[in-house]
Short mmCIF file of C-alpha atoms and ligand atoms in Angstrom, two decimals:
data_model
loop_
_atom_site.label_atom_id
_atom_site.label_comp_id
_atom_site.label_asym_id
_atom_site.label_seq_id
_atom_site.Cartn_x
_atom_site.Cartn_y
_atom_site.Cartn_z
CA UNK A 24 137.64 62.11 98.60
CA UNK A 25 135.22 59.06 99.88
CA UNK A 26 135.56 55.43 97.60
CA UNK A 27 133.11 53.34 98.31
CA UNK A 28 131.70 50.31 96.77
CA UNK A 29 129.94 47.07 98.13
CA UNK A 30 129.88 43.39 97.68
CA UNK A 31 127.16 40.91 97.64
CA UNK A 32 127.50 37.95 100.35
CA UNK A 33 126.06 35.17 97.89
CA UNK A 34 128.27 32.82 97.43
CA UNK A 35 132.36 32.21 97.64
CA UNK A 36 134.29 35.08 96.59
CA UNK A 37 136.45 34.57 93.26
CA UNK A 38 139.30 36.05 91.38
CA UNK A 39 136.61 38.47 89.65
CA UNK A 40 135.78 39.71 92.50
CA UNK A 41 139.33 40.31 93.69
CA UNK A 42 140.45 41.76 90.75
CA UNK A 43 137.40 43.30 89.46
CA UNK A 44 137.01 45.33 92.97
CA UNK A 45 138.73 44.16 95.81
CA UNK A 46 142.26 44.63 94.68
CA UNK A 47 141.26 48.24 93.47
CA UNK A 48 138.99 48.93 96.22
CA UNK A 49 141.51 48.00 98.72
CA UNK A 50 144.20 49.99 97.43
CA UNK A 51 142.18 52.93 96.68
CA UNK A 52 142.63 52.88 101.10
CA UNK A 53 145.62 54.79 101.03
CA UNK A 54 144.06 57.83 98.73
CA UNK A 55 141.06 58.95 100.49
CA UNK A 56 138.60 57.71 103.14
CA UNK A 57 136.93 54.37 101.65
CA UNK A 58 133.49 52.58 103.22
CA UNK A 59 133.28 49.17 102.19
CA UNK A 60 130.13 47.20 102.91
CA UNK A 61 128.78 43.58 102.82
CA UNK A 62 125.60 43.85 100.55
CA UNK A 63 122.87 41.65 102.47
CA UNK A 64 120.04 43.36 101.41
CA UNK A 65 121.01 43.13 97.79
CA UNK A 66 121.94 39.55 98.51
CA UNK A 67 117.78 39.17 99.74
CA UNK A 68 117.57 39.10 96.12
CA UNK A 69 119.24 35.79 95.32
CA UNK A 70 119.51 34.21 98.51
CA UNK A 71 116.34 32.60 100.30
CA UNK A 72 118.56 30.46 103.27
CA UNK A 73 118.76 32.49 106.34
CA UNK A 74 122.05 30.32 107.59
CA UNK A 75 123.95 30.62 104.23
CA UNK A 76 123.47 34.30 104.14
CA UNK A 77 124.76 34.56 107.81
CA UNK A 78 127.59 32.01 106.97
CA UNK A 79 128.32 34.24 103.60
CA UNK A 80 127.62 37.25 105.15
CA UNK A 81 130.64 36.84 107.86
CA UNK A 82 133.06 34.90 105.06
CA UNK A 83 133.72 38.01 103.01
CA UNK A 84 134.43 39.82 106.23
CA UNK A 85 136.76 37.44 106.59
CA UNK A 86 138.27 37.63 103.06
CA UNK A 87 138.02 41.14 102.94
CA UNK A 88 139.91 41.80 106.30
CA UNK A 89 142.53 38.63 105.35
CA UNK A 90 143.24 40.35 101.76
CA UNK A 91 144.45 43.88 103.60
CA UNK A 92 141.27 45.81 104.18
CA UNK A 93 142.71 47.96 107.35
CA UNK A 94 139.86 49.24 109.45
CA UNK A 95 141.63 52.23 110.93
CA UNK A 96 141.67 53.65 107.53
CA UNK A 97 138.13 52.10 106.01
CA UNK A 98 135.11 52.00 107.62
CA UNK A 99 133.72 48.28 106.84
CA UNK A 100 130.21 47.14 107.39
CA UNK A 101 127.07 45.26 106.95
CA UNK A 102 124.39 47.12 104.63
CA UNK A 103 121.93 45.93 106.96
CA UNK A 104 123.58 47.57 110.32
CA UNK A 105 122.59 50.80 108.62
CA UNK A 106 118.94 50.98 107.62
CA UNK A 107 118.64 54.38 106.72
CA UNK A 108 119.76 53.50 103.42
CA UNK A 109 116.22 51.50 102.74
CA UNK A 110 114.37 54.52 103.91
CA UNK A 111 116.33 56.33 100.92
CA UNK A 112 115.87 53.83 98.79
CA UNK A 113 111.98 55.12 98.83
CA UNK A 114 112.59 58.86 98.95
CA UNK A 115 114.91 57.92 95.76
CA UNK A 116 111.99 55.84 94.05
CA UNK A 117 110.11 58.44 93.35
CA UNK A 118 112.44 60.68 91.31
CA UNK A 119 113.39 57.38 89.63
CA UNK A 120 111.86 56.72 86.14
CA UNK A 121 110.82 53.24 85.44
CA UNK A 122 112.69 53.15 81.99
CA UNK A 123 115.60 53.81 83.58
CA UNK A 124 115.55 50.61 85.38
CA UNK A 125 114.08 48.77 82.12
CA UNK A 126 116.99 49.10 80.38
CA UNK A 127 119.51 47.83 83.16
CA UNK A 128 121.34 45.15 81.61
CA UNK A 129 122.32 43.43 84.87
CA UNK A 130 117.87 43.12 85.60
CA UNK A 131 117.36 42.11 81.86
CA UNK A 132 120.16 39.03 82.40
CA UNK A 133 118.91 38.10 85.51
CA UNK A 134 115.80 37.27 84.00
CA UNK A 135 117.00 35.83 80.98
CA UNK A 136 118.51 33.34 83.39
CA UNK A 137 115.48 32.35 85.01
CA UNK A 138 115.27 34.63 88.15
CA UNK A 139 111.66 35.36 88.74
CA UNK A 140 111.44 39.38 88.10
CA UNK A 141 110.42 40.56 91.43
CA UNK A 142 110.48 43.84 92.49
CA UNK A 143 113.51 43.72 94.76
CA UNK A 144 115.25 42.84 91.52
CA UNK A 145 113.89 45.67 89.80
CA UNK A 146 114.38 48.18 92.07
CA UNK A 147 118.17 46.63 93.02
CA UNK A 148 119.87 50.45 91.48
CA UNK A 149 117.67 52.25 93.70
CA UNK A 150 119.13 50.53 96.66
CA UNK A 151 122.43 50.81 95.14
CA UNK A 152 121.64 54.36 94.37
CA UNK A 153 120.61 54.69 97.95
CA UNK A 154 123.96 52.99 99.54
CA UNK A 155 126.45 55.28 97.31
CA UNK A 156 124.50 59.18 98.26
CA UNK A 157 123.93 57.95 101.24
CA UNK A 158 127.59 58.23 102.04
CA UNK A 159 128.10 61.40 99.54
CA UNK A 160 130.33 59.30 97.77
CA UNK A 161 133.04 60.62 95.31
CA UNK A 162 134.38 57.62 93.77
CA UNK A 163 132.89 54.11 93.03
CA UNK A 164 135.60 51.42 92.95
CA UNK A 165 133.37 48.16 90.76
CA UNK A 166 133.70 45.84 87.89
CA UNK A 167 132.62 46.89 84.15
CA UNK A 168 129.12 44.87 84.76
CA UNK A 169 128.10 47.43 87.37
CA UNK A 170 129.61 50.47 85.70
CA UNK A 171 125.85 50.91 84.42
CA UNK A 172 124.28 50.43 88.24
CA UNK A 173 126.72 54.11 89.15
CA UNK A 174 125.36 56.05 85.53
CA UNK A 175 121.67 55.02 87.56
CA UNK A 176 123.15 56.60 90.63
CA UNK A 177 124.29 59.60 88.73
CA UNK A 178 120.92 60.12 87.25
CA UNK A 179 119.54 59.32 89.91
CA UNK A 180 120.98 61.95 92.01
CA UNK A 181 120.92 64.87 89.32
CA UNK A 182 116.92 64.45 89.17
CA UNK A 183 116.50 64.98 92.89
CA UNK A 184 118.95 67.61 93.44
CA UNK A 185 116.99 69.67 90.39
CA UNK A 186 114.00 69.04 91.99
CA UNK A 187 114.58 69.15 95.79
CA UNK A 188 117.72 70.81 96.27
CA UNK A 189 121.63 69.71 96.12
CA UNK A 190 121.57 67.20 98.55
CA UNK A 191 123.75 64.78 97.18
CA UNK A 192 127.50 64.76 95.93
CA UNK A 193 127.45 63.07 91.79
CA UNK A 194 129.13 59.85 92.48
CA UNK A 195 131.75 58.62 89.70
CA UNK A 196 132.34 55.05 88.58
CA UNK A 197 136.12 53.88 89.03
CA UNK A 198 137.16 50.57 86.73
CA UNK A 199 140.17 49.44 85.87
CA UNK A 200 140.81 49.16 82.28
CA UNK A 201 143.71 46.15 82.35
CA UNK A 202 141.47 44.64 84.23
CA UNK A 203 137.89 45.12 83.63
CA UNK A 204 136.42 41.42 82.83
CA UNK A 205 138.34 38.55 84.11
CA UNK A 206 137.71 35.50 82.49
CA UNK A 207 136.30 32.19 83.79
CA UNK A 208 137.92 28.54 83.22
CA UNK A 209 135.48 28.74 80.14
CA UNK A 210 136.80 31.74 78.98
CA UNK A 211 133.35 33.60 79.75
CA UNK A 212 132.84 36.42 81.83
CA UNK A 213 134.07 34.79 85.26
CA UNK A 214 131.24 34.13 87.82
CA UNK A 215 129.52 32.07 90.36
CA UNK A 216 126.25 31.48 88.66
CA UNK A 217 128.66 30.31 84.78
CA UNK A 218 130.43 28.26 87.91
CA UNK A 219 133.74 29.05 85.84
CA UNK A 220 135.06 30.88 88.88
CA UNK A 221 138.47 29.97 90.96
CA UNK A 222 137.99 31.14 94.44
CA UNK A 223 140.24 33.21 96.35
CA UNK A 224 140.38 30.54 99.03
CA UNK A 225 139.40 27.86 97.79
CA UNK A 226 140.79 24.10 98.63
CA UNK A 227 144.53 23.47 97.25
CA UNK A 228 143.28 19.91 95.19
CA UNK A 229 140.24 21.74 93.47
CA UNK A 230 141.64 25.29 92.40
CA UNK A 231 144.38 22.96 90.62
CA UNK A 232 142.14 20.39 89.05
CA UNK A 233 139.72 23.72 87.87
CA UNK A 234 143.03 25.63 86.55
CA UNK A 235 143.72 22.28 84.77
CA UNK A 236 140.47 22.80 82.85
CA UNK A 237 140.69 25.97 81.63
CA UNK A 238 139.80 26.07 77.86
CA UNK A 239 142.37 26.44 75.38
CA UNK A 240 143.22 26.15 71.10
CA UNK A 241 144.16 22.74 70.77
CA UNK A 242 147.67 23.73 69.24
CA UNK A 243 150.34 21.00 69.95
CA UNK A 244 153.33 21.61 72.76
CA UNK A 245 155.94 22.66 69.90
CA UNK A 246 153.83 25.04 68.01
CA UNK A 247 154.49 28.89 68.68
CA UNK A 248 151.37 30.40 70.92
CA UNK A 249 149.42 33.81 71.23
CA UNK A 250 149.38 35.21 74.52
CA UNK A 251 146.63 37.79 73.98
CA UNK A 252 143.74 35.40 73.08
CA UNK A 253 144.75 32.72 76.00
CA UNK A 254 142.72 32.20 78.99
CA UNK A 255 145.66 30.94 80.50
CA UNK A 256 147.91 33.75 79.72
CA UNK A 257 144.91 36.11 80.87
CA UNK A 258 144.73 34.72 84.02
CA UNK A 259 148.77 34.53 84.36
CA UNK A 260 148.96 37.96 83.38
CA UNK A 261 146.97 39.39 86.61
CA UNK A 262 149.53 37.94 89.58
CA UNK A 263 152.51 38.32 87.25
CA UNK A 264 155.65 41.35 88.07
CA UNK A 265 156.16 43.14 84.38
CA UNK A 266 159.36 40.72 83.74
CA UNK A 267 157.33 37.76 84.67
CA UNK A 268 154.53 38.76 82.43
CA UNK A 269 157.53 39.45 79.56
CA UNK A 270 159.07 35.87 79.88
CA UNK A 271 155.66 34.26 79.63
CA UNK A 272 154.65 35.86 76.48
CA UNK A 273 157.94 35.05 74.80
CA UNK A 274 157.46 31.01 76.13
CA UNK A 275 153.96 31.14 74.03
CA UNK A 276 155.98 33.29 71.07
CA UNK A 277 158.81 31.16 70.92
CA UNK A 278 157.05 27.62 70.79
CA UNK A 279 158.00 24.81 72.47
CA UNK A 280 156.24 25.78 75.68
CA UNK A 281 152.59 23.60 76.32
CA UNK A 282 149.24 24.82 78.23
CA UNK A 283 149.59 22.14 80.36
CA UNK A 284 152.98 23.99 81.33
CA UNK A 285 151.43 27.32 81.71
CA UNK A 286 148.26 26.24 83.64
CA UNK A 287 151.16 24.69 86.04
CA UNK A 288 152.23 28.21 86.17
CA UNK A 289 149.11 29.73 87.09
CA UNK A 290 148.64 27.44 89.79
CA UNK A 291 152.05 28.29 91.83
CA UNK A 292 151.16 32.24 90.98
CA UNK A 293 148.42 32.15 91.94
CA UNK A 294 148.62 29.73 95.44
CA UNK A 295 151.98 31.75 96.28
CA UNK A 296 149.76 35.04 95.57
CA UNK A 297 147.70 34.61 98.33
CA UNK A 298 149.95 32.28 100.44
CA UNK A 299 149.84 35.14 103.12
CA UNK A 300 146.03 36.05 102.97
CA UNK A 301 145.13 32.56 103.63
CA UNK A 302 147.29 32.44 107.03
CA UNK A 303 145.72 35.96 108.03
CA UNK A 304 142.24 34.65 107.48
CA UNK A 305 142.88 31.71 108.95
CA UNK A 306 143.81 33.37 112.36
CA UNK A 307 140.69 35.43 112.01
CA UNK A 308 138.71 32.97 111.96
CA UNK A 309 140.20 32.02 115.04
CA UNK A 310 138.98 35.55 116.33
CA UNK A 311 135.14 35.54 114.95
CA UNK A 312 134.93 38.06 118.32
CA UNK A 313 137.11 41.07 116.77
CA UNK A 314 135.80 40.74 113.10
CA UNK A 315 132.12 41.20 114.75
CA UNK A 316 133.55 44.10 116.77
CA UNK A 317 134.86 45.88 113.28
CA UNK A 318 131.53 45.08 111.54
CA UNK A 319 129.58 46.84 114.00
CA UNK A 320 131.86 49.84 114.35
CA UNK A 321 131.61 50.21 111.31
CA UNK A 322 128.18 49.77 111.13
CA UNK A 323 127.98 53.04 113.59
CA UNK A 324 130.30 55.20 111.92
CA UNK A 325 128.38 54.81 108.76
CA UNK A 326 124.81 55.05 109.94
CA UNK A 327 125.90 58.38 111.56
CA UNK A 328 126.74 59.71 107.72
CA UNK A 329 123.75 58.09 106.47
CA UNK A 330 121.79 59.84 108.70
CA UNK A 331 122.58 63.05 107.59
CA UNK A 332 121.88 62.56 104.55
CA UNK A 333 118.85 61.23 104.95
CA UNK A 334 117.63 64.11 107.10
CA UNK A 335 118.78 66.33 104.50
CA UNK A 336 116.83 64.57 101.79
CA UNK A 337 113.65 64.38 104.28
CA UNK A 338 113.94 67.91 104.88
CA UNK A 339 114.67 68.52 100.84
CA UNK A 340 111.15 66.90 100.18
CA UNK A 341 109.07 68.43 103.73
CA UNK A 342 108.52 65.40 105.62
CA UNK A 343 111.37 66.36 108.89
P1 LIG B 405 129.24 37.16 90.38
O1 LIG B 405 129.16 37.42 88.88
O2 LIG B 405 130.18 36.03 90.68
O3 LIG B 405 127.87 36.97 90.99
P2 LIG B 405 129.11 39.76 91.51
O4 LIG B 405 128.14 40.17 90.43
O5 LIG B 405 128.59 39.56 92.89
O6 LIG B 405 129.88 38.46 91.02
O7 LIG B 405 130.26 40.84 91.52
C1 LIG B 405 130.82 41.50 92.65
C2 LIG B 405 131.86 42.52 92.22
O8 LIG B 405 132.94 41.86 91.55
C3 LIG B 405 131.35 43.58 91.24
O9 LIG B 405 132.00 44.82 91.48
C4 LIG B 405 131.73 43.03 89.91
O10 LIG B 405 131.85 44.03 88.93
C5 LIG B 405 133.07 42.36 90.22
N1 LIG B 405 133.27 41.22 89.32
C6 LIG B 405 132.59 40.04 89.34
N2 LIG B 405 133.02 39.20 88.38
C7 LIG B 405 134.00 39.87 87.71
C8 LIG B 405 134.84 39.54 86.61
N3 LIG B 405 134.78 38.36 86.02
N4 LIG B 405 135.72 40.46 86.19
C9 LIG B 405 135.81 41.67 86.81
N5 LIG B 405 135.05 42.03 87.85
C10 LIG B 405 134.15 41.17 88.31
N1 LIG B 406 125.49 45.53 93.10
C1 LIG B 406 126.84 45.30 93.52
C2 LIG B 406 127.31 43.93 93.00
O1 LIG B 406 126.53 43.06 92.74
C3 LIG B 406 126.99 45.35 95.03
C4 LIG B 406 126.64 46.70 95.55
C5 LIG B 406 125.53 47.03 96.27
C6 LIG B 406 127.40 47.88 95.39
N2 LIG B 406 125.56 48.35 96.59
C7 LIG B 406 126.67 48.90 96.06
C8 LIG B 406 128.60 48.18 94.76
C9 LIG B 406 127.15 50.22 96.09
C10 LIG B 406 129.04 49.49 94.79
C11 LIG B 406 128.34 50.51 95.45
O2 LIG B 406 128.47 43.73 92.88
#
């Protein structure tokens, strides 16, 4: 079985991220052969600095390598190293319909928010498309939000092999259900661009004051509490062992137990959580050397795959 799934370097990575698909991507390691990239072309799309998509482009290598990926068992890489995939991104393009990139929710938000509607942005599945077949990828570790992205892939892939042959393996989506949308401080979807987010390392002062602000009912300290429509208690509930999770809920059920208390809680979970990432990606960063050295042998091992494919698809359509 090959997982693979990609992240875009554009910005600091948060506890979405973790939990929405590094957490499941990195422990989907141990059941099958995983490829993990760094998406920099897909970042093209929101980034315009060349030095803060370097910088971001080697910081989630870091986090990614500090919060257990193991490169003898994945093969981890930059999108970039492997440009095959944007030569399939064009031989995909033209099975692709344009309606099926209309109704992409992820395009139509992007807009609504003010990003100029380009056609990088547009075409952003077909790339995506392009960086899952390349790899004749099983399963697609991501968060809800780019469950729809994979269903383009699968269509995607079903049109060409009709028309030109089976070429590529149907790719499925893989999201976990307990934790498909994390919420922000705000209690919105978490993300950079709400700037709800609590990074994964982030400074010790800031991720406090932030966790201090999460929104919550104003209900007084003695009153008794709901767990299941809390921010706090959402958050809580992601680092926590099942009896720790258990003695929370009955601190909100019982009353007598404030936010302010339980925000102090999410604080130590969370900064004893990943007390042991940030000392491995600290030494990393001491070794900028080795990290390069995994990034491009990774880099090889998938543009060797990708090129396969991509002679298969060439062939499919007569231009070898
Ligand atoms: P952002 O919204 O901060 O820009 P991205 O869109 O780059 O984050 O998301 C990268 C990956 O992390 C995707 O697989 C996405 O589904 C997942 N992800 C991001 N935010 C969340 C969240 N709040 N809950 C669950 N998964 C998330
Ligand atoms: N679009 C994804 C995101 O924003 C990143 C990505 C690019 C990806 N290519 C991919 C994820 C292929 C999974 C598979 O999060």
């Amino acid at each position: 079985m090959r997982i693979l799934s990609g992240i875009q370097p554009s910005g600091k990575l948060h506890l979405g991220n973790y939990f929405g698909m590094m957490k499941p991507a990195l422990d989907l390691q141990k059941e099958g052969e995983a490829f993990l990239f760094i998406a920099n072309y897909h970042a093209l799309t929101s980034v315009s600095d060349a030095d803060f998509l370097r910088k971001s482009t080697m910081d989630v290598a870091l986090d990614f390598l500090a919060c257990g990926l193991d490169p003898a068992k994945t093969v981890f890489f930059r999108q970039s190293d492997v440009p095959e995939v944007t030569e399939l991104t064009w031989l995909l393009s033209v099975v692709t319909p344009m309606g099926l990139l209309e109704r992409c929710h992820s395009y139509k938000d992007k807009i609504a928010r003010g990003m100029s509607p380009n056609h990088g942005l547009f075409a952003y599945p077909v790339l995506m498309a392009a960086d899952i077949l390349a790899y004749q990828s099983n399963v697609v570790p991501v968060g809800r939000d780019q469950k729809q992205h994979v269903e383009v892939t699968r269509d995607i892939a079903i049109k060409f092999n009709n028309e030109f042959g089976p070429v590529f393996t149907i790719p499925e989506p893989s999201i976990r259900d307990s934790v498909a949308v994390v919420p922000g401080v705000d209690g919105q979807k978490m993300s950079k661009s709400y700037n709800n987010h609590l990074e994964i390392f982030g400074n010790e002062k800031e991720t406090r004051a932030r966790i201090m602000r999460i929104v919550t009912d104003s209900k007084p300290l003695e009153a008794p509490k709901d767990p299941e429509t809390c921010n706090v208690f959402a958050l809580y509930r992601l680092f926590a062992s099942d009896s720790q999770r258990k003695e929370m809920e009955d601190r909100y059920r019982n009353g007598g137990y404030g936010y302010g208390d339980a925000k102090k809680a999410v604080f130590e979970i969370m900064w004893s959580y990943f007390e042991v990432f940030r000392k491995k990606r600290k030494e990393l960063q001491n070794n900028m050397d080795y990290v390069e050295d995994i990034l491009r042998s990774g880099g090889e091992k998938a543009g060797a795959e990708a090129a396969k494919t991509l002679n298969a698809a060439r062939r499919a359509m007569g231009i070898d």
